[in-house]
PDB file of C-alpha atoms in Angstrom:
ATOM      1  CA  MET A  20      -7.703  82.187-142.936  1.00 52.00           C
ATOM      2  CA  ALA A  21      -4.825  80.388-140.708  1.00 52.00           C
ATOM      3  CA  GLN A  22      -7.325  78.015-139.657  1.00 54.00           C
ATOM      4  CA  ALA A  23      -8.283  76.947-143.205  1.00 47.00           C
ATOM      5  CA  LEU A  24      -4.802  76.688-144.202  1.00 43.00           C
ATOM      6  CA  LYS A  25      -3.953  74.051-141.038  1.00 48.00           C
ATOM      7  CA  GLN A  26      -6.858  72.120-142.338  1.00 51.00           C
ATOM      8  CA  GLN A  27      -5.681  71.931-145.885  1.00 49.00           C
ATOM      9  CA  ALA A  28      -2.233  70.984-144.652  1.00 45.00           C
ATOM     10  CA  ALA A  29      -3.938  68.394-142.490  1.00 47.00           C
ATOM     11  CA  CYS A  30      -5.741  66.756-145.358  1.00 50.00           C
ATOM     12  CA  SER A  31      -2.716  66.901-147.497  1.00 50.00           C
ATOM     13  CA  SER A  32      -0.400  64.979-145.095  1.00 49.00           C
ATOM     14  CA  SER A  33      -3.529  62.294-144.224  1.00 51.00           C
ATOM     15  CA  SER A  34      -3.568  62.053-148.156  1.00 51.00           C
ATOM     16  CA  VAL A  35       0.284  61.421-148.321  1.00 38.00           C
ATOM     17  CA  ARG A  36      -0.157  58.811-145.789  1.00 49.00           C
ATOM     18  CA  CYS A  37      -2.603  57.082-147.407  1.00 49.00           C
ATOM     19  CA  SER A  38      -1.001  57.003-150.606  1.00 47.00           C
ATOM     20  CA  ALA A  39       1.921  55.651-149.082  1.00 39.00           C
ATOM     21  CA  GLN A  40       0.149  53.089-147.208  1.00 52.00           C
ATOM     22  CA  ARG A  41      -1.169  51.838-150.606  1.00 54.00           C
ATOM     23  CA  VAL A  42       2.143  51.719-152.018  1.00 40.00           C
ATOM     24  CA  LEU A  43       3.921  49.855-149.340  1.00 39.00           C
ATOM     25  CA  SER A  44       1.376  47.501-148.308  1.00 48.00           C
ATOM     26  CA  PRO A  45       1.907  45.134-151.060  1.00 48.00           C
ATOM     27  CA  LEU A  46       5.610  45.428-150.242  1.00 40.00           C
ATOM     28  CA  ALA A  47       5.413  44.455-146.984  1.00 43.00           C
ATOM     29  CA  PRO A  48       5.878  40.958-146.842  1.00 47.00           C
ATOM     30  CA  ARG A  49       8.514  41.133-148.949  1.00 48.00           C
ATOM     31  CA  LEU A  50      10.104  43.624-146.765  1.00 42.00           C
ATOM     32  CA  GLY A  51       9.620  41.184-143.667  1.00 49.00           C
ATOM     33  CA  ALA A  52      11.105  38.390-145.801  1.00 46.00           C
ATOM     34  CA  TRP A  53      14.064  40.384-146.741  1.00 45.00           C
ATOM     35  CA  SER A  54      14.600  41.374-143.187  1.00 53.00           C
ATOM     36  CA  GLN A  55      14.500  38.032-141.600  1.00 50.00           C
ATOM     37  CA  ALA A  56      16.764  36.637-144.465  1.00 49.00           C
ATOM     38  CA  ARG A  57      19.223  39.294-143.650  1.00 54.00           C
ATOM     39  CA  LEU A  58      19.349  38.685-139.877  1.00 51.00           C
ATOM     40  CA  SER A  59      19.755  34.880-140.864  1.00 49.00           C
ATOM     41  CA  CYS A  60      22.781  35.926-142.964  1.00 51.00           C
ATOM     42  CA  CYS A  61      24.262  37.541-140.002  1.00 52.00           C
ATOM     43  CA  ALA A  62      23.425  34.923-137.471  1.00 49.00           C
ATOM     44  CA  VAL A  63      24.754  32.309-139.855  1.00 47.00           C
ATOM     45  CA  SER A  64      27.947  33.843-140.474  1.00 51.00           C
ATOM     46  CA  ARG A  65      28.687  34.403-137.080  1.00 48.00           C
ATOM     47  CA  GLY A  66      28.699  30.647-136.230  1.00 48.00           C
ATOM     48  CA  ALA A  67      24.809  30.396-135.107  1.00 49.00           C
ATOM     49  CA  ASP A  68      22.883  27.608-136.195  1.00 50.00           C
ATOM     50  CA  ASP A  69      20.912  27.885-139.337  1.00 62.00           C
ATOM     51  CA  ASP A  70      17.346  28.821-137.841  1.00 68.00           C
ATOM     52  CA  LEU A  71      15.906  29.006-141.141  1.00 72.00           C
ATOM     53  CA  LEU A  72      16.688  25.628-142.406  1.00 74.00           C
ATOM     54  CA  VAL A  73      15.977  24.011-138.826  1.00 73.00           C
ATOM     55  CA  ALA A  74      12.250  25.795-139.261  1.00 72.00           C
ATOM     56  CA  SER A  75      11.539  24.463-142.686  1.00 74.00           C
ATOM     57  CA  GLY A  76      12.665  20.571-141.808  1.00 79.00           C
ATOM     58  CA  CYS A  77      15.390  20.982-144.127  1.00 83.00           C
ATOM     59  CA  PRO A  78      16.763  17.405-145.100  1.00 87.00           C
ATOM     60  CA  VAL A  79      19.831  18.569-146.901  1.00 87.00           C
ATOM     61  CA  PRO A  80      23.171  17.195-144.338  1.00 87.00           C
ATOM     62  CA  ARG A  81      24.851  20.372-143.029  1.00 87.00           C
ATOM     63  CA  ASP A  82      28.016  20.220-145.058  1.00 87.00           C
ATOM     64  CA  GLN A  83      26.178  19.916-148.162  1.00 89.00           C
ATOM     65  CA  GLN A  84      23.862  23.176-147.747  1.00 90.00           C
ATOM     66  CA  PRO A  85      24.842  25.712-150.186  1.00 91.00           C
ATOM     67  CA  PHE A  86      25.269  28.310-147.210  1.00 89.00           C
ATOM     68  CA  GLN A  87      27.748  25.854-144.984  1.00 90.00           C
ATOM     69  CA  GLU A  88      29.485  25.189-148.328  1.00 92.00           C
ATOM     70  CA  LEU A  89      29.739  29.159-148.659  1.00 93.00           C
ATOM     71  CA  LYS A  90      31.555  29.598-145.186  1.00 91.00           C
ATOM     72  CA  GLN A  91      33.602  26.703-145.838  1.00 92.00           C
ATOM     73  CA  LEU A  92      34.955  28.402-149.288  1.00 93.00           C
ATOM     74  CA  GLN A  93      35.337  31.429-147.513  1.00 91.00           C
ATOM     75  CA  ASP A  94      38.061  29.721-144.969  1.00 91.00           C
ATOM     76  CA  MET A  95      39.450  27.257-147.495  1.00 92.00           C
ATOM     77  CA  PHE A  96      42.968  27.902-148.509  1.00 92.00           C
ATOM     78  CA  LEU A  97      43.502  29.783-151.731  1.00 93.00           C
ATOM     79  CA  PHE A  98      39.799  30.177-152.264  1.00 95.00           C
ATOM     80  CA  ASP A  99      39.624  32.815-149.680  1.00 94.00           C
ATOM     81  CA  TRP A 100      41.734  34.906-151.578  1.00 95.00           C
ATOM     82  CA  ALA A 101      38.976  35.903-153.839  1.00 94.00           C
ATOM     83  CA  THR A 102      37.572  37.881-150.770  1.00 93.00           C
ATOM     84  CA  MET A 103      40.453  39.557-149.553  1.00 94.00           C
ATOM     85  CA  PRO A 104      41.277  43.321-150.006  1.00 95.00           C
ATOM     86  CA  VAL A 105      42.512  44.140-153.598  1.00 94.00           C
ATOM     87  CA  SER A 106      45.847  44.900-152.499  1.00 95.00           C
ATOM     88  CA  THR A 107      45.999  41.915-150.460  1.00 96.00           C
ATOM     89  CA  PHE A 108      44.775  39.678-153.315  1.00 96.00           C
ATOM     90  CA  ALA A 109      47.039  41.302-155.677  1.00 96.00           C
ATOM     91  CA  ARG A 110      50.284  40.692-153.664  1.00 96.00           C
ATOM     92  CA  LYS A 111      49.604  36.947-153.267  1.00 96.00           C
ATOM     93  CA  LEU A 112      49.256  36.340-156.702  1.00 96.00           C
ATOM     94  CA  ALA A 113      52.293  38.490-157.552  1.00 96.00           C
ATOM     95  CA  THR A 114      54.082  36.318-154.978  1.00 96.00           C
ATOM     96  CA  VAL A 115      52.937  33.071-156.773  1.00 96.00           C
ATOM     97  CA  TRP A 116      54.409  34.441-160.008  1.00 96.00           C
ATOM     98  CA  LEU A 117      57.198  35.581-159.033  1.00 95.00           C
ATOM     99  CA  GLY A 118      57.976  32.085-157.034  1.00 95.00           C
ATOM    100  CA  PHE A 119      57.341  30.316-160.371  1.00 94.00           C
ATOM    101  CA  PHE A 120      58.999  32.727-162.395  1.00 94.00           C
ATOM    102  CA  VAL A 121      62.330  31.879-160.223  1.00 93.00           C
ATOM    103  CA  THR A 122      61.906  28.463-159.823  1.00 93.00           C
ATOM    104  CA  MET A 123      60.519  26.946-162.956  1.00 91.00           C
ATOM    105  CA  GLY A 124      60.074  29.315-165.431  1.00 90.00           C
ATOM    106  CA  LEU A 125      63.359  30.941-165.883  1.00 89.00           C
ATOM    107  CA  PRO A 126      65.135  27.735-165.242  1.00 90.00           C
ATOM    108  CA  VAL A 127      63.436  26.404-168.387  1.00 88.00           C
ATOM    109  CA  SER A 128      63.729  29.333-170.315  1.00 88.00           C
ATOM    110  CA  ALA A 129      67.398  29.423-169.877  1.00 86.00           C
ATOM    111  CA  PHE A 130      67.625  25.721-171.566  1.00 87.00           C
ATOM    112  CA  THR A 131      65.557  26.835-174.447  1.00 83.00           C
ATOM    113  CA  PHE A 132      67.157  30.518-175.386  1.00 84.00           C
ATOM    114  CA  ASP A 133      70.629  31.769-174.940  1.00 81.00           C
ATOM    115  CA  LEU A 134      70.672  33.757-171.804  1.00 77.00           C
ATOM    116  CA  HIS A 135      73.359  36.032-173.063  1.00 81.00           C
ATOM    117  CA  LYS A 136      72.246  36.250-176.681  1.00 83.00           C
ATOM    118  CA  GLU A 137      68.364  36.152-176.371  1.00 85.00           C
ATOM    119  CA  LEU A 138      67.871  37.771-172.746  1.00 85.00           C
ATOM    120  CA  LEU A 139      64.654  39.579-174.078  1.00 86.00           C
ATOM    121  CA  GLN A 140      63.325  35.873-175.402  1.00 87.00           C
ATOM    122  CA  CYS A 141      64.278  34.247-172.432  1.00 89.00           C
ATOM    123  CA  LEU A 142      62.538  36.528-169.903  1.00 90.00           C
ATOM    124  CA  THR A 143      59.281  36.618-171.920  1.00 90.00           C
ATOM    125  CA  ALA A 144      58.915  32.895-172.135  1.00 90.00           C
ATOM    126  CA  ALA A 145      59.593  32.617-168.410  1.00 91.00           C
ATOM    127  CA  SER A 146      56.880  35.437-167.535  1.00 92.00           C
ATOM    128  CA  ALA A 147      54.635  33.563-170.005  1.00 93.00           C
ATOM    129  CA  GLY A 148      55.163  30.563-168.163  1.00 93.00           C
ATOM    130  CA  SER A 149      54.454  32.019-164.808  1.00 94.00           C
ATOM    131  CA  SER A 150      51.673  33.813-166.065  1.00 94.00           C
ATOM    132  CA  PHE A 151      50.037  30.422-167.333  1.00 95.00           C
ATOM    133  CA  ILE A 152      50.397  29.087-164.058  1.00 95.00           C
ATOM    134  CA  VAL A 153      48.598  31.800-162.095  1.00 96.00           C
ATOM    135  CA  THR A 154      46.047  31.654-164.610  1.00 96.00           C
ATOM    136  CA  VAL A 155      45.498  28.306-163.991  1.00 96.00           C
ATOM    137  CA  LEU A 156      44.966  28.703-160.424  1.00 96.00           C
ATOM    138  CA  VAL A 157      42.742  31.881-160.873  1.00 97.00           C
ATOM    139  CA  TRP A 158      40.536  29.529-163.286  1.00 97.00           C
ATOM    140  CA  ARG A 159      40.304  26.864-159.984  1.00 96.00           C
ATOM    141  CA  LEU A 160      39.417  29.488-157.713  1.00 97.00           C
ATOM    142  CA  TYR A 161      36.563  31.267-160.345  1.00 97.00           C
ATOM    143  CA  LEU A 162      34.922  27.195-161.049  1.00 97.00           C
ATOM    144  CA  GLY A 163      34.952  26.920-157.041  1.00 96.00           C
ATOM    145  CA  TRP A 164      33.278  29.912-156.559  1.00 97.00           C
ATOM    146  CA  GLN A 165      30.895  29.426-159.345  1.00 97.00           C
ATOM    147  CA  HIS A 166      29.549  26.101-158.432  1.00 96.00           C
ATOM    148  CA  VAL A 167      28.842  27.685-154.712  1.00 96.00           C
ATOM    149  CA  GLY A 168      27.043  30.645-156.448  1.00 95.00           C
ATOM    150  CA  ASP A 169      24.815  28.193-158.668  1.00 96.00           C
ATOM    151  CA  ARG A 170      24.014  26.456-155.669  1.00 95.00           C
ATOM    152  CA  LEU A 171      22.928  29.474-153.674  1.00 95.00           C
ATOM    153  CA  ILE A 172      20.755  30.880-156.206  1.00 95.00           C
ATOM    154  CA  SER A 173      19.296  27.768-157.430  1.00 94.00           C
ATOM    155  CA  ALA A 174      15.421  26.973-156.197  1.00 94.00           C
ATOM    156  CA  THR A 175      16.543  23.427-155.308  1.00 93.00           C
ATOM    157  CA  ILE A 176      19.376  21.796-153.500  1.00 91.00           C
ATOM    158  CA  GLU A 177      20.511  18.727-155.158  1.00 90.00           C
ATOM    159  CA  TYR A 178      22.342  16.304-152.112  1.00 89.00           C
ATOM    160  CA  GLU A 179      23.677  12.642-151.377  1.00 86.00           C
ATOM    161  CA  GLU A 180      21.927  11.095-148.124  1.00 77.00           C
ATOM    162  CA  THR A 181      24.363   8.569-147.863  1.00 73.00           C
ATOM    163  CA  GLY A 182      26.267   8.055-151.363  1.00 68.00           C
ATOM    164  CA  TRP A 183      25.944   9.139-154.964  1.00 65.00           C
ATOM    165  CA  TYR A 184      23.347   6.337-155.595  1.00 67.00           C
ATOM    166  CA  ASP A 185      21.054   7.975-153.542  1.00 74.00           C
ATOM    167  CA  GLY A 186      20.643  11.478-154.767  1.00 81.00           C
ATOM    168  CA  GLN A 187      17.903  13.647-153.529  1.00 88.00           C
ATOM    169  CA  VAL A 188      16.561  17.062-154.543  1.00 90.00           C
ATOM    170  CA  TRP A 189      15.177  19.499-151.749  1.00 91.00           C
ATOM    171  CA  VAL A 190      13.026  22.639-152.808  1.00 92.00           C
ATOM    172  CA  LYS A 191      13.921  25.751-150.957  1.00 91.00           C
ATOM    173  CA  THR A 192      11.292  27.710-149.162  1.00 90.00           C
ATOM    174  CA  PRO A 193      10.785  31.000-150.145  1.00 90.00           C
ATOM    175  CA  GLN A 194      12.889  32.427-147.190  1.00 88.00           C
ATOM    176  CA  VAL A 195      15.998  30.260-147.584  1.00 89.00           C
ATOM    177  CA  LEU A 196      15.998  31.050-151.311  1.00 91.00           C
ATOM    178  CA  MET A 197      15.796  34.884-150.601  1.00 91.00           C
ATOM    179  CA  ARG A 198      18.475  34.468-148.038  1.00 89.00           C
ATOM    180  CA  ASP A 199      20.717  32.260-150.349  1.00 91.00           C
ATOM    181  CA  ARG A 200      20.335  34.809-153.047  1.00 93.00           C
ATOM    182  CA  LEU A 201      21.106  37.516-150.828  1.00 92.00           C
ATOM    183  CA  MET A 202      24.485  36.084-150.144  1.00 91.00           C
ATOM    184  CA  SER A 203      25.122  35.520-153.837  1.00 93.00           C
ATOM    185  CA  ASN A 204      24.712  38.719-154.470  1.00 94.00           C
ATOM    186  CA  TYR A 205      27.021  40.376-151.996  1.00 92.00           C
ATOM    187  CA  THR A 206      29.466  38.116-151.681  1.00 93.00           C
ATOM    188  CA  VAL A 207      29.820  35.351-154.399  1.00 95.00           C
ATOM    189  CA  LYS A 208      29.128  38.036-157.219  1.00 95.00           C
ATOM    190  CA  PRO A 209      31.869  40.377-156.379  1.00 95.00           C
ATOM    191  CA  ALA A 210      34.568  37.377-155.985  1.00 96.00           C
ATOM    192  CA  LEU A 211      33.212  36.217-159.314  1.00 97.00           C
ATOM    193  CA  ALA A 212      33.733  39.891-160.927  1.00 97.00           C
ATOM    194  CA  ARG A 213      37.137  40.365-159.178  1.00 97.00           C
ATOM    195  CA  LEU A 214      38.332  36.785-160.712  1.00 97.00           C
ATOM    196  CA  LYS A 215      36.824  37.278-164.128  1.00 97.00           C
ATOM    197  CA  ARG A 216      38.826  40.740-164.344  1.00 97.00           C
ATOM    198  CA  THR A 217      42.189  38.993-163.202  1.00 97.00           C
ATOM    199  CA  LEU A 218      41.643  36.104-165.932  1.00 97.00           C
ATOM    200  CA  LEU A 219      41.072  38.911-168.468  1.00 96.00           C
ATOM    201  CA  GLY A 220      44.499  40.752-167.362  1.00 95.00           C
ATOM    202  CA  LEU A 221      46.235  37.538-167.159  1.00 95.00           C
ATOM    203  CA  GLY A 222      44.888  36.305-170.994  1.00 94.00           C
ATOM    204  CA  GLY A 223      45.887  39.546-172.136  1.00 94.00           C
ATOM    205  CA  SER A 224      49.309  39.470-171.029  1.00 93.00           C
ATOM    206  CA  LEU A 225      49.881  35.989-172.041  1.00 93.00           C
ATOM    207  CA  ALA A 226      48.183  37.295-175.536  1.00 93.00           C
ATOM    208  CA  ALA A 227      50.983  40.121-175.180  1.00 91.00           C
ATOM    209  CA  ALA A 228      54.017  37.724-174.310  1.00 89.00           C
ATOM    210  CA  MET A 229      53.297  35.173-177.637  1.00 89.00           C
ATOM    211  CA  ILE A 230      53.180  38.310-180.212  1.00 90.00           C
ATOM    212  CA  LEU A 231      56.660  39.513-178.436  1.00 87.00           C
ATOM    213  CA  LEU A 232      58.295  36.422-178.585  1.00 83.00           C
ATOM    214  CA  SER A 233      56.978  36.023-182.623  1.00 83.00           C
ATOM    215  CA  PHE A 234      57.808  39.260-183.781  1.00 80.00           C
ATOM    216  CA  VAL A 235      61.651  39.336-181.854  1.00 73.00           C
ATOM    217  CA  PRO A 236      63.885  37.405-184.441  1.00 70.00           C
ATOM    218  CA  SER A 237      66.251  35.539-183.038  1.00 65.00           C
ATOM    219  CA  PRO A 238      70.111  36.786-183.071  1.00 60.00           C
ATOM    220  CA  ALA A 239      71.156  34.177-185.614  1.00 54.00           C
ATOM    221  CA  SER A 240      68.308  35.079-187.983  1.00 48.00           C
ATOM    222  CA  SER A 241      69.447  38.807-187.567  1.00 44.00           C
ATOM    223  CA  SER A 242      72.824  38.038-188.523  1.00 41.00           C
ATOM    224  CA  ALA A 243      71.755  35.825-191.402  1.00 39.00           C
ATOM    225  CA  SER A 244      69.610  38.846-192.857  1.00 41.00           C
ATOM    226  CA  TYR A 245      72.371  41.364-192.216  1.00 37.00           C
ATOM    227  CA  TYR A 246      74.479  39.349-194.544  1.00 36.00           C
TER     228      TYR A 246
END
């Protein structure tokens, strides 16, 4: 009885192994390519040479390679904000907003509205102007990250050998394409999602400020309606 149970268990385990091999065997090349792409991402991020592009004979100049453009974007002033922690990103945007509010928004609004009689309108207009400046800044960051993301997920690389007049196109190898899209999924897409949420929030604040300005009456109109 016990021997029969052991034989049945052995047969079951062998059938499970065979089923797993049949399922995983078609995925083995893809898993191997994904592992190679992941190792290449880590190596290039640490500053090593791009072995995948070197092995594939890529003719694209180094400064025009999408992966290198991503590294440059991550190290570039302002554009690196998109990958910082959320608290740091919010603090930097708040600093920019406050700086424009104090230096430009409030002085310009003080010339437009009477600071003593129309304090609410003055502060609202100054806030809207500062939010508009921050919106333009975030929009510029979004365009930069979107451009690099599009070049990463594209199956081809458009580049210039010596100038704008001799543009060329290089088709990525499957390994390079998988590596670039892996970096897009884990680096570019989260940054774009954060910037998009920020733009939506800033747009909502601008709309609220415009509505508030349109509904708050001026002191002159209020006194005229009273009499």
